[in-house]
Short mmCIF file of C-alpha atoms and ligand atoms in Angstrom, two decimals:
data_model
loop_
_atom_site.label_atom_id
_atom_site.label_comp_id
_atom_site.label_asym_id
_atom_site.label_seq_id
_atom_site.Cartn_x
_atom_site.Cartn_y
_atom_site.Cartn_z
CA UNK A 1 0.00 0.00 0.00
CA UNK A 2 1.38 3.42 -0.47
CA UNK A 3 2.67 5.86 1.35
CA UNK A 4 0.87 9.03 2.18
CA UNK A 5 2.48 11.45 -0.49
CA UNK A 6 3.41 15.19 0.70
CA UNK A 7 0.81 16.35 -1.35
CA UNK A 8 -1.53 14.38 0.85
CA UNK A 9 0.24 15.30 4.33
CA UNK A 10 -0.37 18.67 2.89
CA UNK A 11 -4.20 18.26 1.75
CA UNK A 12 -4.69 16.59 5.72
CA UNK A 13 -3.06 19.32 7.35
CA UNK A 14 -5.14 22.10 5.55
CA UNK A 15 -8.19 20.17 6.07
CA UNK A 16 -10.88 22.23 8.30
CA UNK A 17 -14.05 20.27 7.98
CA UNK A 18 -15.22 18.51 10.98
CA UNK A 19 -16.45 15.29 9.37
CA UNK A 20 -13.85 14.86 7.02
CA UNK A 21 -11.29 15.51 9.89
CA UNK A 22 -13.09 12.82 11.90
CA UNK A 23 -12.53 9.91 9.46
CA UNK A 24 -8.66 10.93 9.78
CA UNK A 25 -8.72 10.95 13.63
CA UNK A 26 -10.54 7.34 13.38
CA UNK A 27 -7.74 5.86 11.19
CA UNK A 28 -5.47 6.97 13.49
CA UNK A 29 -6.71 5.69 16.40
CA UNK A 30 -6.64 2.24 14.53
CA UNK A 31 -3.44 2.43 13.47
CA UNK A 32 -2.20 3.22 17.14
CA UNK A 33 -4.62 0.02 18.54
CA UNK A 34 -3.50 -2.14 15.56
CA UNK A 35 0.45 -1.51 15.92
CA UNK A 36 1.10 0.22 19.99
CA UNK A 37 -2.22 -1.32 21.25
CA UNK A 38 -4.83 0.07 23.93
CA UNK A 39 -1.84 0.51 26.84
CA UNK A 40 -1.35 4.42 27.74
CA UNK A 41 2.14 4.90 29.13
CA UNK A 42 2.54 7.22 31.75
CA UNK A 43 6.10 8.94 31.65
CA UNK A 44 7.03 11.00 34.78
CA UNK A 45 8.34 13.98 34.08
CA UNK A 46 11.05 15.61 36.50
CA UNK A 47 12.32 19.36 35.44
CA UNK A 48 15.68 18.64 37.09
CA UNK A 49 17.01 22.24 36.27
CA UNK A 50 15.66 25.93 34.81
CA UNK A 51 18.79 26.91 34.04
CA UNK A 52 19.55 27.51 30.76
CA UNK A 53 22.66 28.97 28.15
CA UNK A 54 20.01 29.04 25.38
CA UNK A 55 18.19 32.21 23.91
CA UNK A 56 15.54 30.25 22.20
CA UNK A 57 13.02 33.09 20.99
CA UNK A 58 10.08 30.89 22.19
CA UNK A 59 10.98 29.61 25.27
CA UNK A 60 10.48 31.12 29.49
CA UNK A 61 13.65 29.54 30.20
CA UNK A 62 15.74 31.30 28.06
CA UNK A 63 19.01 32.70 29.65
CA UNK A 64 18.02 36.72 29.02
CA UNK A 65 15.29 35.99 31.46
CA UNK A 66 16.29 37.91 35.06
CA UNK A 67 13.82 35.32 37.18
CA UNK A 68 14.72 32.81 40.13
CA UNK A 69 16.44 29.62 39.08
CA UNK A 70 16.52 26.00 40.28
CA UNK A 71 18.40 22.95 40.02
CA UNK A 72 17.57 19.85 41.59
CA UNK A 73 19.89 17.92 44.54
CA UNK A 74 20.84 14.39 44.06
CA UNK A 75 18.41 13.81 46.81
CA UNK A 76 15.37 15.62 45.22
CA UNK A 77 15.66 13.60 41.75
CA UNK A 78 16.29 9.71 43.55
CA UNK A 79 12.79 10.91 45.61
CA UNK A 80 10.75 11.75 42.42
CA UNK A 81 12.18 9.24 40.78
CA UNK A 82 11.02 6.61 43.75
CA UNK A 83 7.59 8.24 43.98
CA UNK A 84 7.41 7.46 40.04
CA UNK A 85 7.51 3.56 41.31
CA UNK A 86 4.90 4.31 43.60
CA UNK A 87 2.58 5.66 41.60
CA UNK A 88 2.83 2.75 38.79
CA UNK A 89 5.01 5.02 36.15
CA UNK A 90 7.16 2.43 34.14
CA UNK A 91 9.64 5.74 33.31
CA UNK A 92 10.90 9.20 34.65
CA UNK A 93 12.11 11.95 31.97
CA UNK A 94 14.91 13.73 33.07
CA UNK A 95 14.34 17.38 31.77
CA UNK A 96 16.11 20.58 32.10
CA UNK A 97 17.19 23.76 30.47
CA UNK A 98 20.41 23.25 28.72
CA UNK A 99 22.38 24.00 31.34
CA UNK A 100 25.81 22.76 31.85
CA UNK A 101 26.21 22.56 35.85
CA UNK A 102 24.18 19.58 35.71
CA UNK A 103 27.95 17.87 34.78
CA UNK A 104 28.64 14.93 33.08
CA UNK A 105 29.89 12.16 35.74
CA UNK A 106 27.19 13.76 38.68
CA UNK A 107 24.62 13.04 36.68
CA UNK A 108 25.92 9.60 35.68
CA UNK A 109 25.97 8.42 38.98
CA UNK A 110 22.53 9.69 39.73
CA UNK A 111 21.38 7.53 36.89
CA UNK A 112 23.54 4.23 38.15
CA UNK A 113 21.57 4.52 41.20
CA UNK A 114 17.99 4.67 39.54
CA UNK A 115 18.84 1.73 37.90
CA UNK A 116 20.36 -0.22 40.52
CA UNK A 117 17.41 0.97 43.07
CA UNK A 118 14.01 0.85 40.59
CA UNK A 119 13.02 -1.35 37.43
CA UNK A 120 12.40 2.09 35.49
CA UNK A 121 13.21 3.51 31.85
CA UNK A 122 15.15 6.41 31.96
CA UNK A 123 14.47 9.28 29.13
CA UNK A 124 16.44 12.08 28.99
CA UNK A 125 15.97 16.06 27.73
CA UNK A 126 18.84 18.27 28.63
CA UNK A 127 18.88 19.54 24.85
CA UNK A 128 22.33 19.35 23.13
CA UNK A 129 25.10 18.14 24.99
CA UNK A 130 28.66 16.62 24.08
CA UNK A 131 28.89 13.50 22.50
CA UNK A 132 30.60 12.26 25.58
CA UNK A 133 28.40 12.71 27.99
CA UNK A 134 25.78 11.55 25.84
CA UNK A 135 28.18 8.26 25.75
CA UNK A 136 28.78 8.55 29.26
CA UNK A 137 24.88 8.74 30.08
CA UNK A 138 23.95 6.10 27.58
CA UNK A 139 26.73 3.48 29.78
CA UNK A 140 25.10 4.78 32.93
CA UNK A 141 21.42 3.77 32.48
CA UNK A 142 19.56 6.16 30.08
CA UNK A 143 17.56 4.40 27.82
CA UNK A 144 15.99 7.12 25.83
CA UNK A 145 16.69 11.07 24.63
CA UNK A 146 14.22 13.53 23.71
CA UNK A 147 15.19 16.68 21.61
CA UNK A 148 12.74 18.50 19.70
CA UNK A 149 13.93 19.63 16.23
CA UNK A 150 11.58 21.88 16.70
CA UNK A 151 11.11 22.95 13.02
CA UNK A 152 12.75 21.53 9.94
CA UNK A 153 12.84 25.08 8.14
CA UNK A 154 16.60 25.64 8.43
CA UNK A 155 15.72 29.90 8.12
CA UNK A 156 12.91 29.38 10.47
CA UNK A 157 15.28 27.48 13.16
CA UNK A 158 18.22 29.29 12.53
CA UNK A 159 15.82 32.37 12.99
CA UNK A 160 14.05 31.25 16.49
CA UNK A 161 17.04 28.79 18.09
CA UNK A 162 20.59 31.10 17.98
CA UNK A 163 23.28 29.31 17.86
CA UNK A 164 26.04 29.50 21.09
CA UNK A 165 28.85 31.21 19.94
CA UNK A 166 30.18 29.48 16.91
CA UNK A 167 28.78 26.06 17.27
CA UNK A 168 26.21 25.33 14.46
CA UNK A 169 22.89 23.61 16.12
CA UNK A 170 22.08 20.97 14.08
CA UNK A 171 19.78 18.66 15.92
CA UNK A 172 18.70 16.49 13.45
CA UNK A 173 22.80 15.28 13.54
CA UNK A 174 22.47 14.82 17.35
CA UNK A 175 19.47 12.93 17.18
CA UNK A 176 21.53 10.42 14.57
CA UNK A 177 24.20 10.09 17.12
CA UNK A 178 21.98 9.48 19.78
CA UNK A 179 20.62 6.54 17.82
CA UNK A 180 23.94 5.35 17.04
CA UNK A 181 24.56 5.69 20.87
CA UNK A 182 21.96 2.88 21.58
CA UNK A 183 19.27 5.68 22.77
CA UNK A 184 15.65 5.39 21.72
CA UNK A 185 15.34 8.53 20.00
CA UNK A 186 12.15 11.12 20.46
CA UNK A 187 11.93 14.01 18.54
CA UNK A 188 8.81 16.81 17.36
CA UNK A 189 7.90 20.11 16.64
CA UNK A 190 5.15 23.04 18.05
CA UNK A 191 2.44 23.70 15.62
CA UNK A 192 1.98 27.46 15.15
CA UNK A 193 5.37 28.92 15.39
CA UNK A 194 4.95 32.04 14.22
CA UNK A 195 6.31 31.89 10.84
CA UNK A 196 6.03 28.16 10.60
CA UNK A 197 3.47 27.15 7.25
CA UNK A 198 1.42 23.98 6.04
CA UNK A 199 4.44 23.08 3.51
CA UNK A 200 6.80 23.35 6.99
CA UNK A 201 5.00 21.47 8.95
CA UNK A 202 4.19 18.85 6.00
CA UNK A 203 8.36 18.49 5.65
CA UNK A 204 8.21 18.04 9.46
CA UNK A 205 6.22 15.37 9.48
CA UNK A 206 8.09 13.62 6.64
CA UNK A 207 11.51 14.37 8.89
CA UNK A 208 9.77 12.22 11.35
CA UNK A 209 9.25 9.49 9.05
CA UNK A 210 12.91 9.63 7.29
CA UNK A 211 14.31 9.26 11.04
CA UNK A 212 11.98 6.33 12.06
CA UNK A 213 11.61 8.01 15.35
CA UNK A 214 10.95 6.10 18.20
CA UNK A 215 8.62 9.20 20.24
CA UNK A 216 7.17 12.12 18.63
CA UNK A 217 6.05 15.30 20.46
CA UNK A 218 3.99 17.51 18.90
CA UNK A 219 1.99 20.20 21.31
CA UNK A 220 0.57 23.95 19.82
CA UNK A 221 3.06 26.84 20.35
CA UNK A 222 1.82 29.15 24.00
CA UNK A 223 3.22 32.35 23.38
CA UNK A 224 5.13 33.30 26.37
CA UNK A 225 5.01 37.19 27.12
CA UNK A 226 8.61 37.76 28.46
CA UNK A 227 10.21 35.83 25.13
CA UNK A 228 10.74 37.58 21.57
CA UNK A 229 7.96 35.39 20.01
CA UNK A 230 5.61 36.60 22.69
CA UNK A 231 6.32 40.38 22.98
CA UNK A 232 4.52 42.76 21.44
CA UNK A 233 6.65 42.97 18.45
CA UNK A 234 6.42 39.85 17.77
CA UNK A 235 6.13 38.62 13.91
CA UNK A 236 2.86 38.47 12.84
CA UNK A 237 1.26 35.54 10.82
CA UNK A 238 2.25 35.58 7.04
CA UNK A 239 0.64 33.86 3.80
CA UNK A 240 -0.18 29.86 5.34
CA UNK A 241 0.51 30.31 8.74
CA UNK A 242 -0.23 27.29 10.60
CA UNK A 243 -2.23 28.00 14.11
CA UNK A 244 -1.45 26.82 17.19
CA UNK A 245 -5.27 25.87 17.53
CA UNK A 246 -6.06 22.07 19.07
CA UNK A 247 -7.15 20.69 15.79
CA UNK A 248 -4.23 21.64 14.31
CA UNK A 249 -2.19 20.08 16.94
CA UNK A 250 -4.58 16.71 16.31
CA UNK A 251 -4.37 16.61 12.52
CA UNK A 252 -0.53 16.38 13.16
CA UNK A 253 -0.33 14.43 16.07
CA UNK A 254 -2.69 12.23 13.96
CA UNK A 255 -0.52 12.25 10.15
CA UNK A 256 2.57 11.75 12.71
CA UNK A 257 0.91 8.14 13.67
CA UNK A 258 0.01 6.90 10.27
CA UNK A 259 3.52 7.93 9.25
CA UNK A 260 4.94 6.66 12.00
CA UNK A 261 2.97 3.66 13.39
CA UNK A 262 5.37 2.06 15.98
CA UNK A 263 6.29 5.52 17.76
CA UNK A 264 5.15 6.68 21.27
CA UNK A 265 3.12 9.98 20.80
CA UNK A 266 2.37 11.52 24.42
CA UNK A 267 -0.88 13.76 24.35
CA UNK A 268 1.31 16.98 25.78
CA UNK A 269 0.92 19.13 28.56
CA UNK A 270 0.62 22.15 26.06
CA UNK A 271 -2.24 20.26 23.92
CA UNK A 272 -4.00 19.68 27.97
CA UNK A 273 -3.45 23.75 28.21
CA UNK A 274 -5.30 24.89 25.09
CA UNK A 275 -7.96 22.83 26.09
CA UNK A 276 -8.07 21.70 29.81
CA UNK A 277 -11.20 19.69 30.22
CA UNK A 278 -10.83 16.96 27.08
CA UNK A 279 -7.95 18.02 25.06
CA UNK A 280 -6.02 15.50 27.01
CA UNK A 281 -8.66 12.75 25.79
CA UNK A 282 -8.63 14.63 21.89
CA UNK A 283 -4.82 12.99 22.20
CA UNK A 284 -5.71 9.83 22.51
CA UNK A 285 -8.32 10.01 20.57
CA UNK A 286 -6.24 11.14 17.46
CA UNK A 287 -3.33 8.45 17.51
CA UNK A 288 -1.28 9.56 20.80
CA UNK A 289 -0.84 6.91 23.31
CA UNK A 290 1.15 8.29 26.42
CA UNK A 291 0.91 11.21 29.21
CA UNK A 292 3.31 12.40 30.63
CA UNK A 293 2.38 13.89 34.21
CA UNK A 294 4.71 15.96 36.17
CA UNK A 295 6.80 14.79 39.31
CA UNK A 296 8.72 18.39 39.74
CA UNK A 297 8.65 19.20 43.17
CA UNK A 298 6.04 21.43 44.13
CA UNK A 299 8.06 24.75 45.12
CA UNK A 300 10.02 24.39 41.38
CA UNK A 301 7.05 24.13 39.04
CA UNK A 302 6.66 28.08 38.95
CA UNK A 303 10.01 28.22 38.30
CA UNK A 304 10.04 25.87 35.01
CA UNK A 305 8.08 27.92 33.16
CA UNK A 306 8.77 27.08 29.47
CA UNK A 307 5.17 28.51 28.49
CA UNK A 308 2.68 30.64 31.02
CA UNK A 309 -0.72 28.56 32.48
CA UNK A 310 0.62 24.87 32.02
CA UNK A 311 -2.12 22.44 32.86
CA UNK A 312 -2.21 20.93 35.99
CA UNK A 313 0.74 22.53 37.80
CA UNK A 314 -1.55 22.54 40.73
CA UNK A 315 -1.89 19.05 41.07
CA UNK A 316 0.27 16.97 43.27
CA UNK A 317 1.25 13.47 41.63
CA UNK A 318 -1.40 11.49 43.32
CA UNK A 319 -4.10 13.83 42.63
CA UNK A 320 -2.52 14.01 39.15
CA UNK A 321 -2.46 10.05 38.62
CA UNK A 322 -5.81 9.36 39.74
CA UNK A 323 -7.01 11.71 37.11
CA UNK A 324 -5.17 10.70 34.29
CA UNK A 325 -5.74 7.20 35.14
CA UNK A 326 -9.88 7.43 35.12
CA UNK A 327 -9.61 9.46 31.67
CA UNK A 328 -7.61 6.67 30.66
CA UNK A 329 -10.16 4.14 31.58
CA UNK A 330 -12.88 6.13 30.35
CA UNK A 331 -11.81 6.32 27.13
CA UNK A 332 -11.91 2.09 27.23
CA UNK A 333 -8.12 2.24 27.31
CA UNK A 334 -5.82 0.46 29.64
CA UNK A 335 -2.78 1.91 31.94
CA UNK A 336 0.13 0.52 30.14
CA UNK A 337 3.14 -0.87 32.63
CA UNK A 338 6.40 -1.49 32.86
CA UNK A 339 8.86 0.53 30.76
CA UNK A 340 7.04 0.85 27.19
CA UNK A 341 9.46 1.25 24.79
CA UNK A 342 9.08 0.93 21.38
CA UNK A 343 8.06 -2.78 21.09
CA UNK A 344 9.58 -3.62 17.39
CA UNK A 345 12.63 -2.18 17.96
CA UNK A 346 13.48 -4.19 21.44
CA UNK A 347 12.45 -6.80 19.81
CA UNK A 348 14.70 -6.22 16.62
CA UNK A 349 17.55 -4.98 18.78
CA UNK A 350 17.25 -8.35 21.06
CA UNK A 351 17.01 -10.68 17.68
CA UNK A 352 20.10 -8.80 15.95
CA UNK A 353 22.26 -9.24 19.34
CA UNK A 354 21.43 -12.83 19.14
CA UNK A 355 22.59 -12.65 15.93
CA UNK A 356 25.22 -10.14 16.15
CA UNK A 357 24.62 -8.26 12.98
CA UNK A 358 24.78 -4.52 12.43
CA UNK A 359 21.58 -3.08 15.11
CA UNK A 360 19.44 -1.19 12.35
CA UNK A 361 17.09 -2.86 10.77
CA UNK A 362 14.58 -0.78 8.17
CA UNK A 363 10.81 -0.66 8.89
CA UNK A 364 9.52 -4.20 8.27
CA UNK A 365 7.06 -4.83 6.03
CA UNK A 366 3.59 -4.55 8.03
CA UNK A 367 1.26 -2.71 5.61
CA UNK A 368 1.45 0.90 5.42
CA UNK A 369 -1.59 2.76 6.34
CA UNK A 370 -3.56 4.65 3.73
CA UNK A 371 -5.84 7.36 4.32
CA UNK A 372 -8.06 7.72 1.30
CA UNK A 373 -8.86 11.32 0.59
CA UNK A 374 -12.33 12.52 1.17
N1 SAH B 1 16.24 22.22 26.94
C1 SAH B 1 15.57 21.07 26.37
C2 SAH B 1 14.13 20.94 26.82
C3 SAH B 1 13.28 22.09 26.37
S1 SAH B 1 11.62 22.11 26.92
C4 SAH B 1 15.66 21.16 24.87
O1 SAH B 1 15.94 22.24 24.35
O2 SAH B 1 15.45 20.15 24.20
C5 SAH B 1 10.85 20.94 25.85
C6 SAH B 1 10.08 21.51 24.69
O3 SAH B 1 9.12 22.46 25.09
C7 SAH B 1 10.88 22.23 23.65
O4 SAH B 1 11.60 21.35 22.84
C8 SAH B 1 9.81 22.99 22.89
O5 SAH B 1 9.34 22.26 21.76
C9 SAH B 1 8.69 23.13 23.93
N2 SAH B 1 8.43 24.55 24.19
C10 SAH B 1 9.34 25.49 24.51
N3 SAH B 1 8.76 26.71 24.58
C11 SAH B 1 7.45 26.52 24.28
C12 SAH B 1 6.33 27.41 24.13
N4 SAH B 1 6.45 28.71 24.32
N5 SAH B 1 5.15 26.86 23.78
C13 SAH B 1 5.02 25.54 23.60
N6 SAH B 1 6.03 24.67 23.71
C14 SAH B 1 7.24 25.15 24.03
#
């Protein structure tokens, strides 16, 4: 069966009628059941640090901000990271600003004793660090890396991520290596960067594809006030701006399972903000199949403030777990457990070290889905 074309990708992500935009969310949601099942993984999310050397034009943590700053003890992380046993959460995610005084062998040895003390995943999103520490991590219990290419557009990144000094950013490179490295490798973009069109997004969701990525996180684009994308100057929309509206944010989440069936799509925080009483649900509804509830301690959540109102920052983790686990079980779906990684390639990975041959293996040959255009 064939692939869906970039004219198609395009056609879908255009699309604004309800009913048509319904069939699309249904054969999503069977793709998802037919190749990652009815489990939901829950992913804890820890915000180990807000400090950042980054002067991304869309994010609260950028350095330029004057505001407090945090970084969490040794202590404070091996405590989340227990209560996510506790609760039932088969993973924590590490993330942070990219900040360098969370060093290289500290942090190692904070993931050795994760591993040795809990039967958790480790993912980790500390944005782009040195190959060897990325090594050293990878040897030291991190099974997974997230880092958002945010945009394929190279003018559009170049224009909204500055690079440090003379190093080029190219994460698309780093999230190669990390693969190479062993990591499971998660990637995504916002929807409704201003600036960002249909054709952008389309190529982004194609990127995802060509890398076979093994998460995708796509959430709409919450312009934050103290950040150049969210001050009054700001650049306005141009010819085919995409909106950071929730069914824009489903049509992709929902293109980004049929083009990538295997992957783990979390319905984000940010989706949850845009619409706090079912966007959540919407998620999982349109092809996503994890959440990913925070475990920050309460007196740092202010302080990570990536984008202003994030759902559920009130919400201690019980409170927080109960609630995500009856929308779960509304929705007929099932709490998935232990450390959910992407099933084919364990499986692959386990079958080629039996066999010792060279780890990557293409896509196999399961059919590909086809959305037929309305
Ligand atoms: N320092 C890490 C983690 C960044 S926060 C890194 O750079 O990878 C994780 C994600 O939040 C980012 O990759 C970005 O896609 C998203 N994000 C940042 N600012 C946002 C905003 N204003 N609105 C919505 N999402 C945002």
């Amino acid at each position: 069966m064939p692939r869906l074309t970039h004219e198609e990708i395009l056609h879908w992500l255009r699309e604004e009628d309800p009913a048509a935009l319904t069939t699309l969310f249904a054969r999503a949601d069977e793709v998802r059941r037919t190749h990652v099942g009815d489990e939901v993984h829950l992913r804890g999310l820890i915000e180990i640090s807000s400090y950042c050397v980054r002067q991304c034009h869309y994010c609260g943590l950028r350095m330029a901000r004057t505001m407090p700053r945090y970084r969490m003890t040794r202590d404070e992380i091996l405590t989340a990271a227990r209560s996510a046993v506790e609760l039932g959460f088969g993973t924590v995610v590490l993330q942070s600003g990219e900040d360098f005084g969370i060093e290289a062998e500290w942090l190692a040895e904070v993931l050795r004793t994760i591993k040795n003390e809990t039967p958790l995943a480790i993912t980790l999103s500390l944005g782009e660090r040195h190959s060897d520490e990325l090594r050293l991590w990878r040897a030291s219990g991190a099974d997974r890396y997230l880092l958002r290419f945010e945009t394929s557009d190279p003018a559009l990144y170049a224009a909204i991520h500055p690079r440090r000094g003379v190093a080029v950013s190219d994460r698309v490179s780093l999230l190669r290596e990390l693969r190479a490295l062993g990591y499971e490798i998660g990637s995504g973009v916002m929807t409704g960067i201003p600036g960002q069109t249909h054709e952008m997004l389309t190529r982004d969701i194609e990127l995802f594809e060509a890398l076979d990525l093994d998460m995708v996180g796509i959430g709409p684009f919450l312009a934050h006030p103290d950040t150049p994308l969210g001050a009054p100057n700001a650049p306005t929309a141009g010819a085919d701006q995409v909106p950071s509206s929730e069914w824009m944010v489903l049509k992709a989440v929902a293109l980004t399972r049929l083009v990538c069936p295997e992957a783990n799509l979390p319905s984000t925080t940010a989706l949850a903000t845009i619409n706090t009483l079912d966007g959540r649900e919407h998620g999982l509804e349109s092809g996503a199949n994890v959440f990913m509830p925070i475990l920050t301690p309460a007196p740092y959540r202010q302080m990570y403030q990536i984008y202003p109102g994030k759902a559920c920052i009130d919400e201690d983790a019980t409170q927080c777990n109960t609630c995500l686990r009856e929308r779960i079980e509304r929705l007929g779906r099932t709490v998935g457990t232990g450390p959910g990684g992407r099933f084919t390639r364990t499986a692959s990975h386990s079958l080629l070290a039996l066999r010792s041959q060279p780890r990557f293996i293409p896509r196999n040959n399961s059919p590909s889905p086809l959305v037929v255009l309305s």
